[in-house]
XYZ file of C-alpha atoms in Angstrom:
324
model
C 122.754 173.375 114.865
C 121.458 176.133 116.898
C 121.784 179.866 116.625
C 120.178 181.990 119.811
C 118.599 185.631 119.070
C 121.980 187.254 120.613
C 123.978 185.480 118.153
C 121.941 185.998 115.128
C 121.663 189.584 115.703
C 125.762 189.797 116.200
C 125.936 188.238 113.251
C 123.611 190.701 111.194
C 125.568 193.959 112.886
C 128.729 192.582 112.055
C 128.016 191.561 108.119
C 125.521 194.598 107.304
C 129.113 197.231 106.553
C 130.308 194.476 103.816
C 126.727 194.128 102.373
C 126.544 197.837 102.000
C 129.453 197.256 99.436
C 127.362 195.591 97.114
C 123.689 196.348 98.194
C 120.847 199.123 98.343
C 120.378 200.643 100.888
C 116.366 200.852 100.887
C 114.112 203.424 101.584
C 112.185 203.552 105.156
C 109.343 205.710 104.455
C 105.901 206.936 105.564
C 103.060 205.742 103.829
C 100.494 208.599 104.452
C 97.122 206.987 103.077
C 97.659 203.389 105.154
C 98.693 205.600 108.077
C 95.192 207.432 107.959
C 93.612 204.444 107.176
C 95.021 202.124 110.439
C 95.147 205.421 112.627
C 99.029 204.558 113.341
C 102.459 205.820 112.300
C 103.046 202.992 109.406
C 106.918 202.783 108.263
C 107.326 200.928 105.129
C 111.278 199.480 104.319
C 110.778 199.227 100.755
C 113.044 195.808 100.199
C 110.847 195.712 96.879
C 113.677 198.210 95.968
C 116.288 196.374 96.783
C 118.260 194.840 93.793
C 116.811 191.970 92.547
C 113.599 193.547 93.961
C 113.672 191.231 97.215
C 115.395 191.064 100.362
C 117.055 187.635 99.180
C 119.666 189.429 98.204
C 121.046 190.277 101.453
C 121.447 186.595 102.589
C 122.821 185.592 99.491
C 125.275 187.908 99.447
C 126.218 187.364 102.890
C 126.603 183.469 102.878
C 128.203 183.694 99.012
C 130.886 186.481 100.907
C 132.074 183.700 103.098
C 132.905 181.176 100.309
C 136.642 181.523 98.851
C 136.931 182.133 94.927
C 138.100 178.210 94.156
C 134.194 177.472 96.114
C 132.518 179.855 94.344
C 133.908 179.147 90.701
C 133.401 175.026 91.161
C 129.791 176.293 91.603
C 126.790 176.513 94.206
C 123.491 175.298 94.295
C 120.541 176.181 95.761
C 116.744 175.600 96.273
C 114.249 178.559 95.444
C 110.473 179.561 95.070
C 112.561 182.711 92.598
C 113.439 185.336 94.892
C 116.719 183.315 97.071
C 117.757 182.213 93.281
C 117.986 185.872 91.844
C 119.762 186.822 94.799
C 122.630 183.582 94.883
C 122.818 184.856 90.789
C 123.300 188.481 91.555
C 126.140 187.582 94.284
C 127.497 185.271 92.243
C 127.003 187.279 89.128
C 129.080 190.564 91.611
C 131.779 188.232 92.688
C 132.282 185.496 90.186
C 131.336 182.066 90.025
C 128.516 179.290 88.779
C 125.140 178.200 90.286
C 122.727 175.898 90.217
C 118.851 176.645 91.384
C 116.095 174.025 92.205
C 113.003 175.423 91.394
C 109.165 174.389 91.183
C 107.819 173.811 88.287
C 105.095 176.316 89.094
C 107.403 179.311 90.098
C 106.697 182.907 88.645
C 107.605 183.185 84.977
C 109.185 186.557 85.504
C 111.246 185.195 88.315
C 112.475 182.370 85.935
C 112.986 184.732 83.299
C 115.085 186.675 85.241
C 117.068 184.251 86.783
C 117.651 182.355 83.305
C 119.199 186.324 82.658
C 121.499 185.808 85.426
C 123.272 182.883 83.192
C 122.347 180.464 86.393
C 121.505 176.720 85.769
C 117.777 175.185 86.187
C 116.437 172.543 87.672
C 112.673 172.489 87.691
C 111.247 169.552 90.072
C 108.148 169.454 91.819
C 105.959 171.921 93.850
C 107.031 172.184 97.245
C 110.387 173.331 98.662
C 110.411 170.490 101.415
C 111.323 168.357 98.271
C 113.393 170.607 96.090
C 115.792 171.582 99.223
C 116.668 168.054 100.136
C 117.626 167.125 96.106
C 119.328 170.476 95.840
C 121.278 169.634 98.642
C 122.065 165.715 97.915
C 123.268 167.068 94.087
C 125.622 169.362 96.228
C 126.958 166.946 98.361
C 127.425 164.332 95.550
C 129.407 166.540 93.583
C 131.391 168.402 96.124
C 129.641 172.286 95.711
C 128.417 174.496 98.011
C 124.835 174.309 99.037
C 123.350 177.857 99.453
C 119.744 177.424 101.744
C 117.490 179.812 101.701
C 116.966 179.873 105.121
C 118.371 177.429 107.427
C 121.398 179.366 107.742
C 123.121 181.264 110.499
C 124.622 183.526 107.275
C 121.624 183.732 105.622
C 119.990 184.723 108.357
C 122.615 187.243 109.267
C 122.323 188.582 105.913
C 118.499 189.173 106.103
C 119.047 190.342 109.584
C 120.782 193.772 108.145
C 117.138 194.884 107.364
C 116.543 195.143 110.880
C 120.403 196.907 111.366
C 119.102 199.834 108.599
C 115.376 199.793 110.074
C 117.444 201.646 113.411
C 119.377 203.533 111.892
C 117.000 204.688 109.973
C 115.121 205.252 112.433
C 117.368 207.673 113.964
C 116.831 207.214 117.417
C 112.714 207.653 117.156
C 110.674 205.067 118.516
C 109.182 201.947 116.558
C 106.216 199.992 118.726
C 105.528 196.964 116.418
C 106.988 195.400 113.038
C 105.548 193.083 110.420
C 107.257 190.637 108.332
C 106.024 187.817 105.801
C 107.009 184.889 106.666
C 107.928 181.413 104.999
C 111.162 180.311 106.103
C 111.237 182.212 108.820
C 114.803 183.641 107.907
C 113.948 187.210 107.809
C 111.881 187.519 110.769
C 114.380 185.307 112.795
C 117.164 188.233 111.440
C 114.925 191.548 111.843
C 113.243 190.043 115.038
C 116.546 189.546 116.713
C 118.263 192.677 115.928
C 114.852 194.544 117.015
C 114.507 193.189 119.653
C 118.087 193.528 121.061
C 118.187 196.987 121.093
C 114.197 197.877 121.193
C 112.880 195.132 123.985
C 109.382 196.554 123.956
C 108.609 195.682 120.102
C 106.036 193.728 119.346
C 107.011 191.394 116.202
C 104.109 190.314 113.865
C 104.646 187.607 111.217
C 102.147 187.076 108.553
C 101.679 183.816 106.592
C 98.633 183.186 104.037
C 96.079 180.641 105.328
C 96.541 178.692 102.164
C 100.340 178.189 103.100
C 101.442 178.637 107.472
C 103.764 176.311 107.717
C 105.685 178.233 110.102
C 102.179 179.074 111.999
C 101.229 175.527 111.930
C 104.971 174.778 113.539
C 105.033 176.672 116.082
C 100.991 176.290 117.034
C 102.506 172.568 117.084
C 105.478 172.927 119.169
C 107.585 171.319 115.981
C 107.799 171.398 112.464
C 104.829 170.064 110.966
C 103.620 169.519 106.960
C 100.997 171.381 106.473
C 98.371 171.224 102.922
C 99.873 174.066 101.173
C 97.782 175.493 98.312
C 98.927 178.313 95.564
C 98.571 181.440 97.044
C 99.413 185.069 95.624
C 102.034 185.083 98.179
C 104.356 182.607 96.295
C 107.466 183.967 97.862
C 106.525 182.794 101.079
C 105.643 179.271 99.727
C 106.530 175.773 101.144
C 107.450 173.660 103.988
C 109.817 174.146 106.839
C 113.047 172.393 106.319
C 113.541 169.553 109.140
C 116.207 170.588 111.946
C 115.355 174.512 110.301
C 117.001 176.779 113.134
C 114.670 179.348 112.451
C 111.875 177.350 114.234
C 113.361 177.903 117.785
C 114.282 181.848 117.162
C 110.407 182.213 115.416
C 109.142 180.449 118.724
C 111.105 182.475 120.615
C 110.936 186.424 118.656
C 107.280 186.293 116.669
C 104.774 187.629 119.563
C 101.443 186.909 117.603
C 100.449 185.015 114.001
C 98.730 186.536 111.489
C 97.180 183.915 108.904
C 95.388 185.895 105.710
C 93.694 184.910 103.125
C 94.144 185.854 99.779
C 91.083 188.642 99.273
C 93.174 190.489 101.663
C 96.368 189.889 100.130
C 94.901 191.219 96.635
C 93.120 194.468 98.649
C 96.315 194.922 100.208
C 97.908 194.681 96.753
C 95.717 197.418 95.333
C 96.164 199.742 97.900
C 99.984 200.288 97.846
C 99.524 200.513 94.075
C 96.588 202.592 94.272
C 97.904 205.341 97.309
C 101.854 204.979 97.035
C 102.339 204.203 92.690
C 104.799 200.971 93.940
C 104.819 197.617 92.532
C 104.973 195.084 95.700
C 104.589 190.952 94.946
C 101.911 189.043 96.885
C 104.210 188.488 99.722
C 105.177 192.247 100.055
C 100.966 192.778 100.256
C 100.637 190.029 102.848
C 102.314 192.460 105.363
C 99.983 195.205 104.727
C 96.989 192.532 105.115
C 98.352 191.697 108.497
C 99.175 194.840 109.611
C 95.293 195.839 108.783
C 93.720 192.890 110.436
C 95.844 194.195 113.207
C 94.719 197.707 113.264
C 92.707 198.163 116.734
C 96.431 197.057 118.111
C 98.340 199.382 116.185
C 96.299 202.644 116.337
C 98.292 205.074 117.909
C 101.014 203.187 117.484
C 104.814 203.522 115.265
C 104.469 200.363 113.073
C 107.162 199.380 110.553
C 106.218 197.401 107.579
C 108.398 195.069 105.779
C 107.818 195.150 102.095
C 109.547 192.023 101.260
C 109.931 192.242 97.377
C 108.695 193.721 94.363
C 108.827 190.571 91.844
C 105.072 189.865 90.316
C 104.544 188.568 87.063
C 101.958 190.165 84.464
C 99.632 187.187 84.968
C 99.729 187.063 88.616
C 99.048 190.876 88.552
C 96.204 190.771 86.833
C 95.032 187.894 88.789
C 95.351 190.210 92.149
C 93.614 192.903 90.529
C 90.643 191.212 88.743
Protein backbone atom coordinates (compact mmCIF):
# COMPACT_ATOMS: atom_id res chain seq x y z
CA UNK A 1 0.00 0.00 0.00
CA UNK A 2 0.99 3.43 -0.83
CA UNK A 3 -0.56 6.77 -0.12
CA UNK A 4 1.31 9.99 -1.96
CA UNK A 5 1.30 13.55 -0.05
CA UNK A 6 -1.65 14.73 -2.57
CA UNK A 7 -3.72 11.95 -1.49
CA UNK A 8 -3.15 12.06 2.15
CA UNK A 9 -3.83 15.64 2.34
CA UNK A 10 -7.34 15.05 0.22
CA UNK A 11 -8.04 12.75 2.54
CA UNK A 12 -7.49 15.01 5.75
CA UNK A 13 -9.64 18.08 3.95
CA UNK A 14 -12.29 15.86 3.16
CA UNK A 15 -12.72 13.99 6.81
CA UNK A 16 -11.76 17.16 9.07
CA UNK A 17 -16.02 18.62 8.68
CA UNK A 18 -17.17 15.03 10.18
CA UNK A 19 -14.41 15.11 12.91
CA UNK A 20 -15.55 18.51 13.92
CA UNK A 21 -18.83 16.62 14.91
CA UNK A 22 -17.28 14.89 17.59
CA UNK A 23 -13.90 16.72 18.27
CA UNK A 24 -12.22 19.99 19.77
CA UNK A 25 -11.38 22.22 17.93
CA UNK A 26 -7.91 23.31 19.63
CA UNK A 27 -6.49 26.41 20.36
CA UNK A 28 -3.57 27.94 17.98
CA UNK A 29 -1.99 30.40 20.14
CA UNK A 30 1.05 32.62 20.77
CA UNK A 31 3.32 31.67 23.31
CA UNK A 32 4.91 35.09 24.28
CA UNK A 33 7.90 33.96 26.65
CA UNK A 34 9.29 31.04 23.98
CA UNK A 35 8.71 33.67 21.30
CA UNK A 36 11.18 36.14 23.15
CA UNK A 37 13.24 33.48 24.03
CA UNK A 38 13.87 31.89 20.14
CA UNK A 39 13.50 35.55 18.67
CA UNK A 40 10.59 34.06 16.28
CA UNK A 41 6.81 34.19 15.99
CA UNK A 42 6.16 30.62 17.88
CA UNK A 43 2.41 29.25 17.26
CA UNK A 44 1.53 26.57 19.59
CA UNK A 45 -1.79 24.10 18.44
CA UNK A 46 -2.52 23.00 21.80
CA UNK A 47 -3.64 19.15 20.80
CA UNK A 48 -2.84 18.64 24.67
CA UNK A 49 -6.44 20.09 24.72
CA UNK A 50 -7.88 18.02 22.61
CA UNK A 51 -10.19 15.32 24.22
CA UNK A 52 -8.45 12.62 25.47
CA UNK A 53 -5.62 15.20 25.79
CA UNK A 54 -3.81 13.91 22.47
CA UNK A 55 -4.17 14.23 18.91
CA UNK A 56 -4.97 10.33 18.72
CA UNK A 57 -8.18 11.15 18.80
CA UNK A 58 -8.52 12.52 15.46
CA UNK A 59 -7.32 9.30 13.68
CA UNK A 60 -9.30 7.21 15.72
CA UNK A 61 -12.21 8.81 15.12
CA UNK A 62 -11.66 9.03 11.55
CA UNK A 63 -10.78 5.30 10.77
CA UNK A 64 -13.62 4.10 13.61
CA UNK A 65 -16.20 6.62 11.25
CA UNK A 66 -15.60 4.35 8.34
CA UNK A 67 -16.52 1.04 10.08
CA UNK A 68 -20.44 0.13 9.90
CA UNK A 69 -22.27 -0.44 13.39
CA UNK A 70 -22.34 -4.58 12.95
CA UNK A 71 -17.97 -3.86 12.70
CA UNK A 72 -17.87 -1.74 15.37
CA UNK A 73 -20.15 -3.71 17.94
CA UNK A 74 -18.25 -7.32 17.07
CA UNK A 75 -15.31 -5.21 18.38
CA UNK A 76 -11.81 -3.62 17.33
CA UNK A 77 -8.49 -3.99 18.42
CA UNK A 78 -5.65 -2.11 18.48
CA UNK A 79 -1.94 -1.66 19.50
CA UNK A 80 -0.96 1.44 21.76
CA UNK A 81 1.92 3.12 23.82
CA UNK A 82 -1.78 4.92 25.68
CA UNK A 83 -2.57 7.81 23.69
CA UNK A 84 -4.06 5.78 20.05
CA UNK A 85 -5.96 3.48 22.83
CA UNK A 86 -7.82 6.46 24.62
CA UNK A 87 -8.64 7.76 21.39
CA UNK A 88 -10.13 4.11 19.60
CA UNK A 89 -12.13 4.14 23.39
CA UNK A 90 -13.43 7.63 23.09
CA UNK A 91 -14.69 6.90 19.33
CA UNK A 92 -15.88 3.88 20.22
CA UNK A 93 -17.17 5.01 23.54
CA UNK A 94 -19.16 8.30 20.98
CA UNK A 95 -20.43 5.81 18.52
CA UNK A 96 -20.89 2.45 20.11
CA UNK A 97 -19.04 -0.59 20.09
CA UNK A 98 -16.12 -2.89 21.92
CA UNK A 99 -12.27 -2.74 21.80
CA UNK A 100 -9.44 -4.38 22.49
CA UNK A 101 -5.85 -2.49 23.17
CA UNK A 102 -2.31 -4.10 23.15
CA UNK A 103 -0.30 -2.32 25.39
CA UNK A 104 3.33 -2.49 27.00
CA UNK A 105 3.68 -3.52 30.06
CA UNK A 106 5.58 -0.34 30.88
CA UNK A 107 2.96 2.21 29.51
CA UNK A 108 1.94 5.34 31.68
CA UNK A 109 -0.24 4.39 34.64
CA UNK A 110 -2.50 7.34 34.06
CA UNK A 111 -2.90 6.37 30.46
CA UNK A 112 -3.94 2.80 31.62
CA UNK A 113 -6.06 4.18 34.16
CA UNK A 114 -7.84 6.05 31.86
CA UNK A 115 -8.28 3.76 29.27
CA UNK A 116 -9.42 0.91 31.83
CA UNK A 117 -12.26 4.10 32.41
CA UNK A 118 -13.16 3.86 28.89
CA UNK A 119 -14.59 0.11 29.68
CA UNK A 120 -11.89 -1.07 26.81
CA UNK A 121 -10.19 -4.55 27.11
CA UNK A 122 -6.27 -5.04 28.03
CA UNK A 123 -3.74 -6.80 26.83
CA UNK A 124 -0.39 -6.01 28.37
CA UNK A 125 2.62 -7.78 26.35
CA UNK A 126 6.00 -6.70 26.06
CA UNK A 127 7.87 -3.35 25.55
CA UNK A 128 8.04 -2.41 22.11
CA UNK A 129 5.22 -1.70 19.63
CA UNK A 130 7.06 -3.61 16.69
CA UNK A 131 5.82 -6.67 18.78
CA UNK A 132 2.52 -5.63 20.24
CA UNK A 133 1.20 -4.40 16.60
CA UNK A 134 1.85 -7.64 14.85
CA UNK A 135 -0.12 -9.83 17.91
CA UNK A 136 -2.76 -7.15 17.98
CA UNK A 137 -3.23 -7.61 14.53
CA UNK A 138 -2.95 -11.65 14.21
CA UNK A 139 -5.78 -11.70 17.36
CA UNK A 140 -7.83 -9.49 14.84
CA UNK A 141 -7.50 -11.47 11.98
CA UNK A 142 -8.08 -14.79 13.88
CA UNK A 143 -11.21 -13.71 15.18
CA UNK A 144 -12.65 -11.71 12.38
CA UNK A 145 -12.47 -7.80 14.11
CA UNK A 146 -11.28 -4.83 12.92
CA UNK A 147 -7.70 -3.92 13.46
CA UNK A 148 -7.36 -0.16 14.28
CA UNK A 149 -3.23 0.87 13.65
CA UNK A 150 -2.01 3.60 15.01
CA UNK A 151 -0.36 4.71 12.18
CA UNK A 152 -0.02 2.74 9.14
CA UNK A 153 -3.19 3.96 7.91
CA UNK A 154 -4.34 6.10 5.04
CA UNK A 155 -7.50 7.00 7.67
CA UNK A 156 -5.51 7.41 10.43
CA UNK A 157 -3.42 9.45 8.82
CA UNK A 158 -6.20 11.47 7.32
CA UNK A 159 -7.54 11.87 10.66
CA UNK A 160 -4.29 13.33 12.18
CA UNK A 161 -3.92 15.26 9.02
CA UNK A 162 -7.03 17.68 10.15
CA UNK A 163 -4.44 19.33 12.54
CA UNK A 164 -2.76 20.66 9.68
CA UNK A 165 -6.55 21.58 7.93
CA UNK A 166 -7.29 23.85 11.42
CA UNK A 167 -3.47 25.05 11.64
CA UNK A 168 -4.71 27.24 8.10
CA UNK A 169 -7.54 28.15 8.96
CA UNK A 170 -6.48 29.24 11.85
CA UNK A 171 -4.13 30.86 10.52
CA UNK A 172 -6.34 33.04 8.61
CA UNK A 173 -4.50 33.68 5.67
CA UNK A 174 -1.10 34.94 7.68
CA UNK A 175 1.99 33.35 6.89
CA UNK A 176 3.59 30.23 8.76
CA UNK A 177 7.58 29.66 7.73
CA UNK A 178 8.33 26.35 9.59
CA UNK A 179 6.34 23.63 11.76
CA UNK A 180 7.42 21.07 14.32
CA UNK A 181 5.95 17.83 15.08
CA UNK A 182 7.03 14.78 17.40
CA UNK A 183 7.38 12.05 15.74
CA UNK A 184 7.08 8.14 16.29
CA UNK A 185 4.96 6.69 13.78
CA UNK A 186 5.25 9.19 11.63
CA UNK A 187 1.34 9.48 11.20
CA UNK A 188 0.94 12.98 12.22
CA UNK A 189 3.71 14.55 10.48
CA UNK A 190 2.91 12.47 7.27
CA UNK A 191 -0.94 14.21 7.80
CA UNK A 192 0.13 17.93 8.91
CA UNK A 193 3.21 17.77 6.50
CA UNK A 194 1.05 17.02 3.55
CA UNK A 195 -1.73 19.35 4.05
CA UNK A 196 1.08 22.16 4.79
CA UNK A 197 2.74 21.69 2.36
CA UNK A 198 -0.03 21.59 -0.34
CA UNK A 199 -1.19 24.81 0.16
CA UNK A 200 2.08 26.57 1.87
CA UNK A 201 5.09 25.06 -0.53
CA UNK A 202 7.71 27.16 1.18
CA UNK A 203 7.31 25.47 4.81
CA UNK A 204 9.93 24.01 6.23
CA UNK A 205 8.70 20.75 8.26
CA UNK A 206 10.77 19.75 11.39
CA UNK A 207 10.22 16.37 13.09
CA UNK A 208 11.65 15.70 16.43
CA UNK A 209 12.40 12.22 17.85
CA UNK A 210 14.38 11.62 21.30
CA UNK A 211 17.89 10.16 20.79
CA UNK A 212 16.98 7.37 23.11
CA UNK A 213 14.11 6.30 20.62
CA UNK A 214 14.54 7.67 16.32
CA UNK A 215 13.31 5.04 14.76
CA UNK A 216 11.85 7.06 12.14
CA UNK A 217 15.35 9.15 12.03
CA UNK A 218 17.27 6.03 11.91
CA UNK A 219 14.77 4.93 8.80
CA UNK A 220 15.02 7.39 6.80
CA UNK A 221 19.04 8.19 7.56
CA UNK A 222 18.89 4.39 6.29
CA UNK A 223 16.89 4.63 3.24
CA UNK A 224 14.41 1.78 4.96
CA UNK A 225 12.96 0.84 8.04
CA UNK A 226 15.47 -0.15 10.39
CA UNK A 227 15.30 -1.49 14.39
CA UNK A 228 16.86 0.71 16.22
CA UNK A 229 17.97 0.18 20.46
CA UNK A 230 15.14 2.02 21.86
CA UNK A 231 15.53 3.04 25.53
CA UNK A 232 12.67 4.67 27.97
CA UNK A 233 12.52 8.08 27.30
CA UNK A 234 10.14 10.90 28.81
CA UNK A 235 8.72 11.03 25.44
CA UNK A 236 6.79 7.68 25.76
CA UNK A 237 4.17 8.68 23.29
CA UNK A 238 6.50 8.67 20.61
CA UNK A 239 7.91 5.21 21.61
CA UNK A 240 8.73 2.12 19.41
CA UNK A 241 9.58 0.72 16.13
CA UNK A 242 8.34 1.42 12.68
CA UNK A 243 5.86 -1.08 11.52
CA UNK A 244 7.31 -3.08 8.33
CA UNK A 245 5.62 -1.94 4.88
CA UNK A 246 4.56 1.47 7.34
CA UNK A 247 3.39 4.00 4.49
CA UNK A 248 4.40 6.74 6.49
CA UNK A 249 8.12 5.98 5.73
CA UNK A 250 7.89 7.14 2.02
CA UNK A 251 5.62 10.45 2.84
CA UNK A 252 8.31 11.18 6.07
CA UNK A 253 11.14 10.72 3.34
CA UNK A 254 9.44 12.69 1.17
CA UNK A 255 7.66 15.89 3.63
CA UNK A 256 10.22 16.04 6.91
CA UNK A 257 13.03 18.64 5.57
CA UNK A 258 15.51 18.18 8.59
CA UNK A 259 15.71 15.65 11.92
CA UNK A 260 15.86 16.77 15.13
CA UNK A 261 17.14 13.96 17.66
CA UNK A 262 16.98 15.33 21.59
CA UNK A 263 17.87 14.08 24.44
CA UNK A 264 16.00 13.95 27.41
CA UNK A 265 17.65 17.11 29.58
CA UNK A 266 16.07 19.02 26.88
CA UNK A 267 12.90 17.32 26.82
CA UNK A 268 12.54 17.94 30.78
CA UNK A 269 13.80 21.93 30.24
CA UNK A 270 11.39 22.07 27.59
CA UNK A 271 8.85 20.54 29.99
CA UNK A 272 9.42 23.20 32.61
CA UNK A 273 9.20 25.98 30.51
CA UNK A 274 5.64 25.62 29.06
CA UNK A 275 4.65 24.90 32.66
CA UNK A 276 6.65 27.56 34.04
CA UNK A 277 5.70 30.66 31.22
CA UNK A 278 2.23 29.37 29.77
CA UNK A 279 0.52 27.34 33.33
CA UNK A 280 -0.19 24.11 30.67
CA UNK A 281 0.35 20.58 31.37
CA UNK A 282 2.12 19.05 28.06
CA UNK A 283 3.49 15.06 28.23
CA UNK A 284 7.13 14.40 27.29
CA UNK A 285 6.28 14.15 23.71
CA UNK A 286 4.36 17.54 23.62
CA UNK A 287 7.98 19.03 25.27
CA UNK A 288 10.05 17.24 22.64
CA UNK A 289 8.69 19.83 20.09
CA UNK A 290 9.66 22.75 22.07
CA UNK A 291 13.27 21.02 22.53
CA UNK A 292 13.53 20.86 18.80
CA UNK A 293 12.20 23.92 17.98
CA UNK A 294 15.02 25.50 20.49
CA UNK A 295 17.92 23.54 19.19
CA UNK A 296 16.61 25.05 16.03
CA UNK A 297 16.52 28.60 17.02
CA UNK A 298 19.37 30.43 14.82
CA UNK A 299 16.92 28.93 11.87
CA UNK A 300 13.83 30.15 13.18
CA UNK A 301 14.66 33.71 14.42
CA UNK A 302 12.69 35.96 12.58
CA UNK A 303 10.73 33.47 11.52
CA UNK A 304 6.50 32.33 11.98
CA UNK A 305 7.02 28.85 13.58
CA UNK A 306 4.07 26.64 14.56
CA UNK A 307 4.48 24.18 17.29
CA UNK A 308 2.65 21.02 17.62
CA UNK A 309 1.84 20.22 21.17
CA UNK A 310 1.00 16.68 20.69
CA UNK A 311 -0.77 15.74 24.04
CA UNK A 312 -1.20 16.57 27.49
CA UNK A 313 -1.22 12.91 29.18
CA UNK A 314 1.78 12.67 31.99
CA UNK A 315 1.51 10.68 34.91
CA UNK A 316 2.37 12.05 38.57
CA UNK A 317 5.53 9.92 38.60
CA UNK A 318 6.77 10.78 35.28
CA UNK A 319 6.15 14.48 36.24
CA UNK A 320 8.09 14.55 38.94
CA UNK A 321 10.71 12.66 37.21
CA UNK A 322 10.89 15.67 34.44
CA UNK A 323 11.00 18.13 37.05
CA UNK A 324 13.52 16.73 39.61
Amino acid sequence: MTLSPAEAAERSERVAPKLREHLTLTPFVRYGAFSDELGAEVLVKSEHLQRTGSFKARGSMAKILTLTDAQRQAGVVTASTGNHGLGVGNALATLGGHGIVYLPENASPSKVAALRRLGLELRAEGNDSGVLEPKARAFAAEHDLTYVPPYNDPDVIAGQGTVGVEILEQLAGEPLDAVVVAVGGGGLISGVAAVLKKHLPGIRVYGASPVRDDAMAASVRAGKIVQVDAKDTLSDGTAGSVEPGSITFDLCRELVDDWVLVGEDAISAALRMVIDTEHQLIEGSAAMAFAAARARRTELEGRRVAVVSCGGNISASTLVTALS
